[in-house]
Short mmCIF file of C-alpha atoms and ligand atoms in Angstrom, two decimals:
data_model
loop_
_atom_site.label_atom_id
_atom_site.label_comp_id
_atom_site.label_asym_id
_atom_site.label_seq_id
_atom_site.Cartn_x
_atom_site.Cartn_y
_atom_site.Cartn_z
CA UNK A 1 0.00 0.00 0.00
CA UNK A 2 1.42 3.38 -0.98
CA UNK A 3 1.30 5.99 1.76
CA UNK A 4 -0.50 9.31 1.37
CA UNK A 5 1.82 11.72 -0.45
CA UNK A 6 1.68 15.26 0.90
CA UNK A 7 3.84 17.65 -1.10
CA UNK A 8 3.92 21.12 -2.61
CA UNK A 9 1.94 19.69 -5.53
CA UNK A 10 -0.94 18.70 -3.22
CA UNK A 11 -2.01 15.43 -1.66
CA UNK A 12 -2.21 12.10 -3.45
CA UNK A 13 -3.13 8.60 -2.38
CA UNK A 14 -4.83 5.40 -3.43
CA UNK A 15 -8.61 5.24 -3.37
CA UNK A 16 -9.81 2.84 -0.71
CA UNK A 17 -6.59 2.83 1.30
CA UNK A 18 -4.86 6.17 1.83
CA UNK A 19 -7.09 8.57 -0.11
CA UNK A 20 -10.19 8.06 2.02
CA UNK A 21 -13.26 10.24 2.67
CA UNK A 22 -11.85 11.16 6.10
CA UNK A 23 -8.52 12.27 4.59
CA UNK A 24 -10.25 14.20 1.79
CA UNK A 25 -12.56 15.95 4.29
CA UNK A 26 -9.70 16.82 6.63
CA UNK A 27 -7.60 18.55 3.97
CA UNK A 28 -10.58 20.19 2.25
CA UNK A 29 -11.89 21.58 5.55
CA UNK A 30 -8.47 23.06 6.32
CA UNK A 31 -8.24 24.58 2.83
CA UNK A 32 -11.80 25.95 3.16
CA UNK A 33 -10.86 27.64 6.42
CA UNK A 34 -7.75 29.04 4.75
CA UNK A 35 -10.06 30.40 1.99
CA UNK A 36 -12.08 32.21 4.68
CA UNK A 37 -15.39 31.35 3.06
CA UNK A 38 -14.40 32.77 -0.33
CA UNK A 39 -15.29 31.61 -3.82
CA UNK A 40 -13.61 28.31 -4.85
CA UNK A 41 -13.36 26.84 -8.36
CA UNK A 42 -13.65 23.06 -8.44
CA UNK A 43 -12.67 20.85 -11.37
CA UNK A 44 -11.63 17.23 -11.74
CA UNK A 45 -9.96 14.88 -14.18
CA UNK A 46 -11.89 11.85 -15.47
CA UNK A 47 -10.91 9.29 -12.81
CA UNK A 48 -13.47 6.68 -11.81
CA UNK A 49 -13.22 7.90 -8.20
CA UNK A 50 -13.73 11.53 -9.31
CA UNK A 51 -17.51 11.79 -8.75
CA UNK A 52 -17.43 10.69 -5.11
CA UNK A 53 -14.44 12.90 -4.36
CA UNK A 54 -16.15 15.87 -6.03
CA UNK A 55 -19.35 15.39 -4.02
CA UNK A 56 -17.38 15.17 -0.81
CA UNK A 57 -15.20 18.21 -1.53
CA UNK A 58 -18.21 20.26 -2.61
CA UNK A 59 -20.06 19.33 0.58
CA UNK A 60 -17.16 20.24 2.86
CA UNK A 61 -16.59 23.54 1.03
CA UNK A 62 -20.28 24.49 1.24
CA UNK A 63 -20.39 23.45 4.91
CA UNK A 64 -17.49 25.84 5.46
CA UNK A 65 -19.35 28.74 3.84
CA UNK A 66 -17.44 28.74 0.53
CA UNK A 67 -19.19 29.61 -2.73
CA UNK A 68 -18.35 26.70 -5.03
CA UNK A 69 -18.27 26.87 -8.83
CA UNK A 70 -18.07 23.35 -10.26
CA UNK A 71 -16.58 23.41 -13.76
CA UNK A 72 -16.77 19.65 -14.29
CA UNK A 73 -14.21 17.38 -16.00
CA UNK A 74 -11.46 19.76 -17.07
CA UNK A 75 -7.67 20.04 -17.28
CA UNK A 76 -5.85 21.31 -14.18
CA UNK A 77 -4.75 24.44 -16.10
CA UNK A 78 -8.43 25.18 -16.84
CA UNK A 79 -9.12 25.35 -13.09
CA UNK A 80 -6.25 27.82 -12.79
CA UNK A 81 -7.63 30.01 -15.58
CA UNK A 82 -11.15 29.93 -14.13
CA UNK A 83 -9.91 31.23 -10.76
CA UNK A 84 -8.85 34.37 -12.58
CA UNK A 85 -12.01 34.47 -14.71
CA UNK A 86 -14.33 34.27 -11.69
CA UNK A 87 -12.00 36.31 -9.47
CA UNK A 88 -12.19 33.44 -7.00
CA UNK A 89 -10.26 33.08 -3.75
CA UNK A 90 -8.77 29.81 -4.94
CA UNK A 91 -9.42 26.44 -6.49
CA UNK A 92 -9.08 22.70 -6.16
CA UNK A 93 -8.27 20.30 -8.99
CA UNK A 94 -9.25 16.73 -8.12
CA UNK A 95 -6.57 14.73 -9.90
CA UNK A 96 -3.58 12.48 -9.41
CA UNK A 97 -1.98 13.86 -12.57
CA UNK A 98 -0.04 11.10 -14.41
CA UNK A 99 -0.52 8.44 -11.70
CA UNK A 100 -2.37 5.21 -12.54
CA UNK A 101 -6.10 4.56 -12.12
CA UNK A 102 -6.12 3.64 -8.41
CA UNK A 103 -4.75 7.04 -7.43
CA UNK A 104 -6.50 10.35 -6.89
CA UNK A 105 -5.59 13.58 -5.18
CA UNK A 106 -6.22 17.25 -4.53
CA UNK A 107 -4.18 20.11 -5.99
CA UNK A 108 -4.77 23.38 -4.13
CA UNK A 109 -4.55 26.80 -5.77
CA UNK A 110 -4.64 30.37 -4.50
CA UNK A 111 -6.37 33.52 -5.73
CA UNK A 112 -3.82 34.28 -8.44
CA UNK A 113 -4.54 30.95 -10.17
CA UNK A 114 -1.18 29.50 -9.16
CA UNK A 115 -0.58 26.52 -6.91
CA UNK A 116 -0.07 27.31 -3.26
CA UNK A 117 3.60 28.13 -2.78
CA UNK A 118 5.60 26.01 -0.30
CA UNK A 119 4.85 28.33 2.64
CA UNK A 120 1.13 28.54 1.85
CA UNK A 121 0.88 24.78 1.40
CA UNK A 122 2.70 24.24 4.72
CA UNK A 123 0.14 26.51 6.42
CA UNK A 124 -2.80 24.52 5.04
CA UNK A 125 -1.19 21.17 5.91
CA UNK A 126 -0.47 22.33 9.46
CA UNK A 127 -4.11 23.37 9.78
CA UNK A 128 -5.19 19.95 8.48
CA UNK A 129 -2.90 18.15 10.94
CA UNK A 130 -4.59 20.05 13.77
CA UNK A 131 -8.00 19.16 12.29
CA UNK A 132 -8.84 22.85 11.99
CA UNK A 133 -12.27 23.55 10.51
CA UNK A 134 -14.60 26.51 10.20
CA UNK A 135 -17.99 24.87 9.71
CA UNK A 136 -20.90 27.28 9.51
CA UNK A 137 -24.46 27.32 10.89
CA UNK A 138 -27.40 26.79 8.50
CA UNK A 139 -27.75 30.47 7.71
CA UNK A 140 -24.14 30.87 6.48
CA UNK A 141 -23.66 27.76 4.35
CA UNK A 142 -22.07 28.21 0.93
CA UNK A 143 -23.79 27.63 -2.41
CA UNK A 144 -22.78 25.38 -5.31
CA UNK A 145 -23.29 26.28 -8.97
CA UNK A 146 -22.12 24.69 -12.22
CA UNK A 147 -20.31 26.55 -15.00
CA UNK A 148 -19.98 24.52 -18.19
CA UNK A 149 -18.17 27.28 -20.14
CA UNK A 150 -14.66 26.80 -18.80
CA UNK A 151 -13.21 24.68 -21.60
CA UNK A 152 -14.37 27.08 -24.33
CA UNK A 153 -12.87 30.02 -22.48
CA UNK A 154 -9.58 28.10 -22.17
CA UNK A 155 -9.57 27.43 -25.93
CA UNK A 156 -10.19 31.11 -26.67
CA UNK A 157 -7.26 32.08 -24.42
CA UNK A 158 -4.96 29.70 -26.31
CA UNK A 159 -6.10 30.97 -29.71
CA UNK A 160 -5.38 34.54 -28.55
CA UNK A 161 -1.67 33.81 -27.80
CA UNK A 162 0.37 36.60 -29.39
CA UNK A 163 2.96 34.18 -30.80
CA UNK A 164 0.50 32.22 -32.91
CA UNK A 165 -1.33 33.04 -36.13
CA UNK A 166 -4.56 31.07 -36.02
CA UNK A 167 -5.53 31.77 -39.64
CA UNK A 168 -2.14 30.64 -40.94
CA UNK A 169 -2.24 27.44 -38.86
CA UNK A 170 -5.78 26.77 -40.09
CA UNK A 171 -4.68 27.10 -43.73
CA UNK A 172 -1.91 24.55 -43.25
CA UNK A 173 -4.50 21.84 -42.40
CA UNK A 174 -2.19 19.73 -40.21
CA UNK A 175 -3.18 16.11 -39.79
CA UNK A 176 -2.85 15.34 -36.08
CA UNK A 177 -3.41 12.28 -33.91
CA UNK A 178 -4.12 13.09 -30.27
CA UNK A 179 -4.06 10.55 -27.43
CA UNK A 180 -5.80 11.85 -24.30
CA UNK A 181 -5.56 8.47 -22.52
CA UNK A 182 -9.23 8.63 -21.39
CA UNK A 183 -8.30 11.60 -19.21
CA UNK A 184 -9.68 15.13 -18.95
CA UNK A 185 -8.13 16.14 -22.28
CA UNK A 186 -10.73 14.25 -24.34
CA UNK A 187 -12.85 17.33 -24.87
CA UNK A 188 -10.41 20.24 -24.99
CA UNK A 189 -7.59 18.76 -27.08
CA UNK A 190 -9.58 17.59 -30.14
CA UNK A 191 -11.74 20.73 -30.04
CA UNK A 192 -8.76 23.08 -29.88
CA UNK A 193 -7.02 21.24 -32.71
CA UNK A 194 -10.17 21.34 -34.84
CA UNK A 195 -10.50 25.07 -34.22
CA UNK A 196 -6.89 25.33 -35.43
CA UNK A 197 -8.00 23.75 -38.69
CA UNK A 198 -6.41 20.36 -38.07
CA UNK A 199 -7.70 17.09 -39.38
CA UNK A 200 -7.95 15.38 -36.00
CA UNK A 201 -7.79 11.67 -35.22
CA UNK A 202 -8.56 11.31 -31.50
CA UNK A 203 -7.67 8.09 -29.70
CA UNK A 204 -8.63 7.13 -26.13
CA UNK A 205 -10.87 10.19 -26.17
CA UNK A 206 -13.69 9.04 -23.92
CA UNK A 207 -13.32 10.77 -20.54
CA UNK A 208 -14.13 7.68 -18.49
CA UNK A 209 -10.91 7.44 -16.46
CA UNK A 210 -10.26 3.88 -17.59
CA UNK A 211 -6.82 4.70 -18.93
CA UNK A 212 -6.11 2.73 -22.09
CA UNK A 213 -2.41 2.53 -21.19
CA UNK A 214 -0.08 3.71 -18.44
CA UNK A 215 -1.00 7.38 -18.43
CA UNK A 216 2.36 9.14 -18.04
CA UNK A 217 3.22 10.55 -21.52
CA UNK A 218 6.75 9.16 -21.68
CA UNK A 219 8.04 7.35 -24.81
CA UNK A 220 7.41 3.80 -23.58
CA UNK A 221 3.70 4.60 -23.13
CA UNK A 222 3.19 6.11 -26.58
CA UNK A 223 3.19 2.96 -28.74
CA UNK A 224 -0.48 3.26 -29.67
CA UNK A 225 -0.04 6.91 -30.64
CA UNK A 226 3.10 6.15 -32.67
CA UNK A 227 1.31 3.38 -34.56
CA UNK A 228 -1.67 5.63 -35.30
CA UNK A 229 0.55 8.48 -36.57
CA UNK A 230 2.30 6.07 -38.95
CA UNK A 231 -0.88 4.43 -40.13
CA UNK A 232 -2.67 7.75 -40.69
CA UNK A 233 0.44 9.34 -42.25
CA UNK A 234 -0.16 12.25 -39.87
CA UNK A 235 2.08 15.31 -39.50
CA UNK A 236 2.49 14.65 -35.80
CA UNK A 237 0.91 13.21 -32.67
CA UNK A 238 0.25 14.74 -29.25
CA UNK A 239 -0.10 12.82 -25.98
CA UNK A 240 -1.24 14.46 -22.76
CA UNK A 241 -1.45 13.17 -19.18
CA UNK A 242 -4.85 12.74 -17.45
CA UNK A 243 -4.98 16.31 -16.10
CA UNK A 244 -3.58 17.83 -19.31
CA UNK A 245 -0.68 19.87 -18.01
CA UNK A 246 1.99 17.78 -19.76
CA UNK A 247 2.25 17.35 -23.53
CA UNK A 248 4.52 14.93 -25.40
CA UNK A 249 5.06 14.88 -29.16
CA UNK A 250 5.44 12.09 -31.69
CA UNK A 251 7.00 13.07 -35.03
CA UNK A 252 5.70 12.32 -38.54
CA UNK A 253 7.55 8.97 -38.59
CA UNK A 254 5.81 7.88 -35.39
CA UNK A 255 8.91 8.42 -33.23
CA UNK A 256 8.48 10.10 -29.82
CA UNK A 257 10.77 13.14 -29.86
CA UNK A 258 11.26 12.98 -26.07
CA UNK A 259 9.22 14.97 -23.59
CA UNK A 260 12.13 17.37 -23.00
CA UNK A 261 11.70 18.65 -26.55
CA UNK A 262 8.17 20.04 -26.13
CA UNK A 263 9.63 22.93 -24.15
CA UNK A 264 12.57 23.31 -26.55
CA UNK A 265 10.17 23.77 -29.48
CA UNK A 266 8.23 26.38 -27.50
CA UNK A 267 11.52 28.17 -26.72
CA UNK A 268 12.56 28.15 -30.37
CA UNK A 269 9.26 29.77 -31.35
CA UNK A 270 8.99 32.32 -28.56
CA UNK A 271 12.61 33.52 -28.75
CA UNK A 272 12.40 33.84 -32.53
CA UNK A 273 9.77 36.51 -31.90
CA UNK A 274 10.68 38.17 -28.65
CA UNK A 275 13.68 38.72 -26.37
CA UNK A 276 12.89 37.70 -22.82
CA UNK A 277 13.77 35.58 -19.85
CA UNK A 278 13.16 31.89 -19.27
CA UNK A 279 13.06 29.73 -16.14
CA UNK A 280 13.08 25.92 -15.92
CA UNK A 281 13.81 23.44 -13.14
CA UNK A 282 17.26 22.04 -12.44
CA UNK A 283 16.57 18.69 -14.14
CA UNK A 284 15.40 20.16 -17.44
CA UNK A 285 17.46 19.60 -20.58
CA UNK A 286 20.09 22.07 -21.76
CA UNK A 287 18.31 22.13 -25.13
CA UNK A 288 16.12 25.07 -24.05
CA UNK A 289 19.10 26.73 -22.37
CA UNK A 290 21.10 26.57 -25.61
CA UNK A 291 18.19 28.10 -27.53
CA UNK A 292 17.83 30.92 -24.98
CA UNK A 293 21.59 31.57 -25.03
CA UNK A 294 21.68 31.56 -28.82
CA UNK A 295 19.03 34.30 -28.75
CA UNK A 296 20.89 36.24 -26.00
CA UNK A 297 18.08 35.60 -23.57
CA UNK A 298 18.48 35.16 -19.82
CA UNK A 299 18.01 31.58 -18.61
CA UNK A 300 17.51 30.66 -14.95
CA UNK A 301 16.93 27.38 -13.12
CA UNK A 302 14.70 26.81 -10.10
CA UNK A 303 14.14 23.98 -7.66
CA UNK A 304 12.16 21.04 -9.02
CA UNK A 305 8.35 21.39 -8.74
CA UNK A 306 5.95 23.35 -10.89
CA UNK A 307 5.26 26.01 -8.27
CA UNK A 308 8.99 26.63 -7.82
CA UNK A 309 9.36 27.23 -11.55
CA UNK A 310 6.29 29.50 -11.56
CA UNK A 311 7.59 31.52 -8.58
CA UNK A 312 10.97 31.95 -10.28
CA UNK A 313 9.26 33.02 -13.50
CA UNK A 314 7.28 35.65 -11.63
CA UNK A 315 10.43 36.86 -9.88
CA UNK A 316 12.37 37.39 -13.12
CA UNK A 317 9.34 38.39 -15.24
CA UNK A 318 9.89 35.50 -17.66
CA UNK A 319 8.19 35.20 -21.05
CA UNK A 320 8.47 31.41 -21.02
CA UNK A 321 9.25 28.58 -18.65
CA UNK A 322 8.39 25.07 -17.70
CA UNK A 323 9.66 21.62 -17.00
CA UNK A 324 11.30 19.01 -19.18
CA UNK A 325 8.44 16.58 -18.60
CA UNK A 326 6.40 18.25 -21.36
CA UNK A 327 5.18 21.06 -19.10
CA UNK A 328 5.17 24.39 -20.92
CA UNK A 329 4.35 27.58 -18.99
CA UNK A 330 3.47 30.70 -20.99
CA UNK A 331 2.77 33.58 -18.57
CA UNK A 332 0.89 35.43 -21.28
CA UNK A 333 -1.88 32.85 -20.69
CA UNK A 334 -1.12 31.99 -17.06
CA UNK A 335 1.63 30.78 -14.73
CA UNK A 336 0.88 27.07 -14.95
CA UNK A 337 1.85 24.11 -17.12
CA UNK A 338 -0.65 23.87 -19.93
CA UNK A 339 -0.79 21.15 -22.63
CA UNK A 340 -3.21 23.04 -24.95
CA UNK A 341 -0.75 25.96 -24.91
CA UNK A 342 2.13 23.58 -25.70
CA UNK A 343 0.22 22.03 -28.61
CA UNK A 344 -0.65 25.41 -30.15
CA UNK A 345 2.97 26.66 -29.89
CA UNK A 346 4.19 23.41 -31.50
CA UNK A 347 1.86 23.79 -34.49
CA UNK A 348 2.95 27.41 -34.99
CA UNK A 349 6.63 26.43 -34.84
CA UNK A 350 6.11 23.57 -37.29
CA UNK A 351 4.24 25.89 -39.63
CA UNK A 352 7.02 28.49 -39.58
CA UNK A 353 9.74 25.86 -39.90
CA UNK A 354 8.16 24.57 -43.08
CA UNK A 355 9.60 21.03 -42.97
CA UNK A 356 8.52 17.91 -41.13
CA UNK A 357 8.58 17.49 -37.38
CA UNK A 358 11.40 14.95 -37.74
CA UNK A 359 13.45 17.62 -39.54
CA UNK A 360 12.56 20.22 -36.91
CA UNK A 361 13.66 17.88 -34.12
CA UNK A 362 16.99 17.32 -35.93
CA UNK A 363 17.64 21.09 -35.93
CA UNK A 364 17.23 21.42 -32.16
CA UNK A 365 20.23 21.04 -29.79
CA UNK A 366 20.89 17.30 -29.44
CA UNK A 367 20.94 15.81 -25.95
CA UNK A 368 20.01 12.58 -24.29
CA UNK A 369 19.02 12.11 -20.68
CA UNK A 370 19.26 9.08 -18.43
CA UNK A 371 17.48 8.71 -15.08
CA UNK A 372 18.63 6.05 -12.60
CA UNK A 373 18.22 5.51 -8.87
CA UNK A 374 20.46 4.18 -6.12
CA UNK A 375 19.11 2.37 -3.09
CA UNK A 376 20.50 3.97 0.09
CA UNK A 377 18.35 2.09 2.58
CA UNK A 378 19.43 2.79 6.15
CA UNK A 379 21.51 5.86 5.23
CA UNK A 380 20.76 9.53 5.71
CA UNK A 381 20.15 10.88 2.19
CA UNK A 382 21.35 14.37 3.16
CA UNK A 383 24.66 12.97 4.38
CA UNK A 384 25.06 10.98 1.14
CA UNK A 385 24.48 14.14 -0.92
CA UNK A 386 26.75 16.25 1.28
CA UNK A 387 29.58 13.78 0.75
CA UNK A 388 29.14 14.06 -3.04
CA UNK A 389 29.00 17.87 -2.82
CA UNK A 390 32.25 17.87 -0.84
CA UNK A 391 33.93 15.56 -3.35
CA UNK A 392 33.02 17.81 -6.29
CA UNK A 393 33.35 21.19 -4.61
CA UNK A 394 35.96 22.35 -7.13
CA UNK A 395 33.53 21.83 -10.00
CA UNK A 396 30.70 24.16 -11.06
CA UNK A 397 28.18 22.85 -8.56
CA UNK A 398 24.67 23.94 -7.64
CA UNK A 399 23.15 22.97 -4.28
CA UNK A 400 19.77 24.68 -4.73
CA UNK A 401 17.95 21.34 -4.91
CA UNK A 402 20.11 18.29 -4.25
CA UNK A 403 23.52 18.35 -5.93
CA UNK A 404 23.94 19.35 -9.55
CA UNK A 405 27.36 19.20 -11.17
CA UNK A 406 27.87 20.84 -14.53
CA UNK A 407 30.54 19.54 -16.88
CA UNK A 408 31.38 21.19 -20.17
CA UNK A 409 29.10 19.09 -22.35
CA UNK A 410 27.07 17.24 -19.75
CA UNK A 411 25.64 17.44 -16.25
CA UNK A 412 24.49 15.20 -13.46
CA UNK A 413 21.83 15.97 -10.86
CA UNK A 414 21.54 13.98 -7.63
CA UNK A 415 18.33 14.30 -5.60
CA UNK A 416 16.88 12.49 -2.64
CA UNK A 417 13.32 11.20 -2.69
CA UNK A 418 10.81 12.24 -0.05
CA UNK A 419 8.96 8.94 -0.28
CA UNK A 420 11.57 6.22 -0.90
CA UNK A 421 15.08 5.45 0.45
CA UNK A 422 16.75 6.28 -2.85
CA UNK A 423 18.89 8.93 -4.51
CA UNK A 424 17.90 9.81 -8.04
CA UNK A 425 20.72 10.21 -10.55
CA UNK A 426 19.75 12.24 -13.59
CA UNK A 427 22.34 12.87 -16.27
CA UNK A 428 22.41 14.55 -19.64
CA UNK A 429 25.02 14.39 -22.39
CA UNK A 430 25.27 14.61 -26.16
CA UNK A 431 24.43 10.94 -26.63
CA UNK A 432 22.52 8.30 -24.70
CA UNK A 433 25.70 6.25 -24.29
CA UNK A 434 27.62 9.13 -22.68
CA UNK A 435 24.66 10.06 -20.47
CA UNK A 436 24.38 6.44 -19.27
CA UNK A 437 28.11 6.18 -18.58
CA UNK A 438 27.98 9.40 -16.56
CA UNK A 439 24.94 8.31 -14.54
CA UNK A 440 26.44 4.87 -13.89
CA UNK A 441 29.72 6.44 -12.79
CA UNK A 442 27.86 8.52 -10.19
CA UNK A 443 25.77 5.53 -9.11
CA UNK A 444 28.97 3.62 -8.45
CA UNK A 445 30.48 6.56 -6.58
CA UNK A 446 27.42 6.85 -4.35
CA UNK A 447 27.41 3.10 -3.68
CA UNK A 448 31.10 3.23 -2.83
CA UNK A 449 30.45 6.07 -0.37
CA UNK A 450 27.80 4.16 1.60
MG1 MG B 1 -0.34 16.33 -14.77
#
């Protein structure tokens, strides 16, 4: 049984074991108190457990005097946008993101449409641990209304992005396969692509939460999409995770281009049009960094975690940011990862490039990444990392989040896990072979240090 995960990205657990009605009520009641009876936007992904969780969350919010606007089955970024649209005090997305079917969770957002930052989340969790509530008498209960217009408003926001030319994309008539893995993207992704003039072949579109394959949009889970792109002779394929904040791309030959390259394509487009700053997390590929540098644009790295990237972007007034897992953040729309935004930027870039997606991928900086883990059972992970930091102190080293060591043409990032007794070893180099050798070298060094 997996334990309940409580992190800056919200709470997550398995339905029937750790993500129980009591747990859901405890955290929702604390969040409702933190909202001080304000307006709360509520949306969910398509998970089978979604309806019961929604009913419960709605009930607790109303019992706490919050005005609830239920926007139905929507992407997490849609909840973020609707907080701004309704000038709400905050929002909750009921989702376990890319986790498998047995999981569900709550992502909490504040009044600016961003996730709670680490301090705000810590406040809410501390309130939950003390079972703090603010339940109201009958005369002060909150109301619940539905708003079915959220997805259309999200699509309009994407079509209004200054970097894209909707009419030009429409004329190109891209043929696109989109795999929404029976998640919340089944409505918004095909509709957006159709409004961008694409001939759309949607697979796993039904939003029933019975994921047709492992839902994380990483290459090994994209076989069905790859086959469909080849068979349909499509220009490209998009895959999104169940809550539609991550977007992966398959090229015209049916080959996944790697989720790191969604952000690189966005960077190539945005920096071809505007000078500006970019922020990504410490484990994101150098591909975007090279593109920013080539365009004389400032490039900054943050701690891992979407909210940390978003906070850094706000601090430096970035025009673009995100994470290498296919999470593109375009502040012009909002400060959250958004797969519809990523898809629209990709089509515009492909249109302007003029060739195929395979050719476009070949023009981007070439890197390969390898992710391994070392078991450190019984050891203090901080001490393990400190020993590595000491050993490499003469090198360009960054201790913002774990230990990152930059070499001339490669890097390695060592991070502890908050849930398992492991150290993650993430490396990047020009080729897969070099990246693997580098990661294995560090694995051996960590093992030798234990
Ligand atoms: Mg997600």
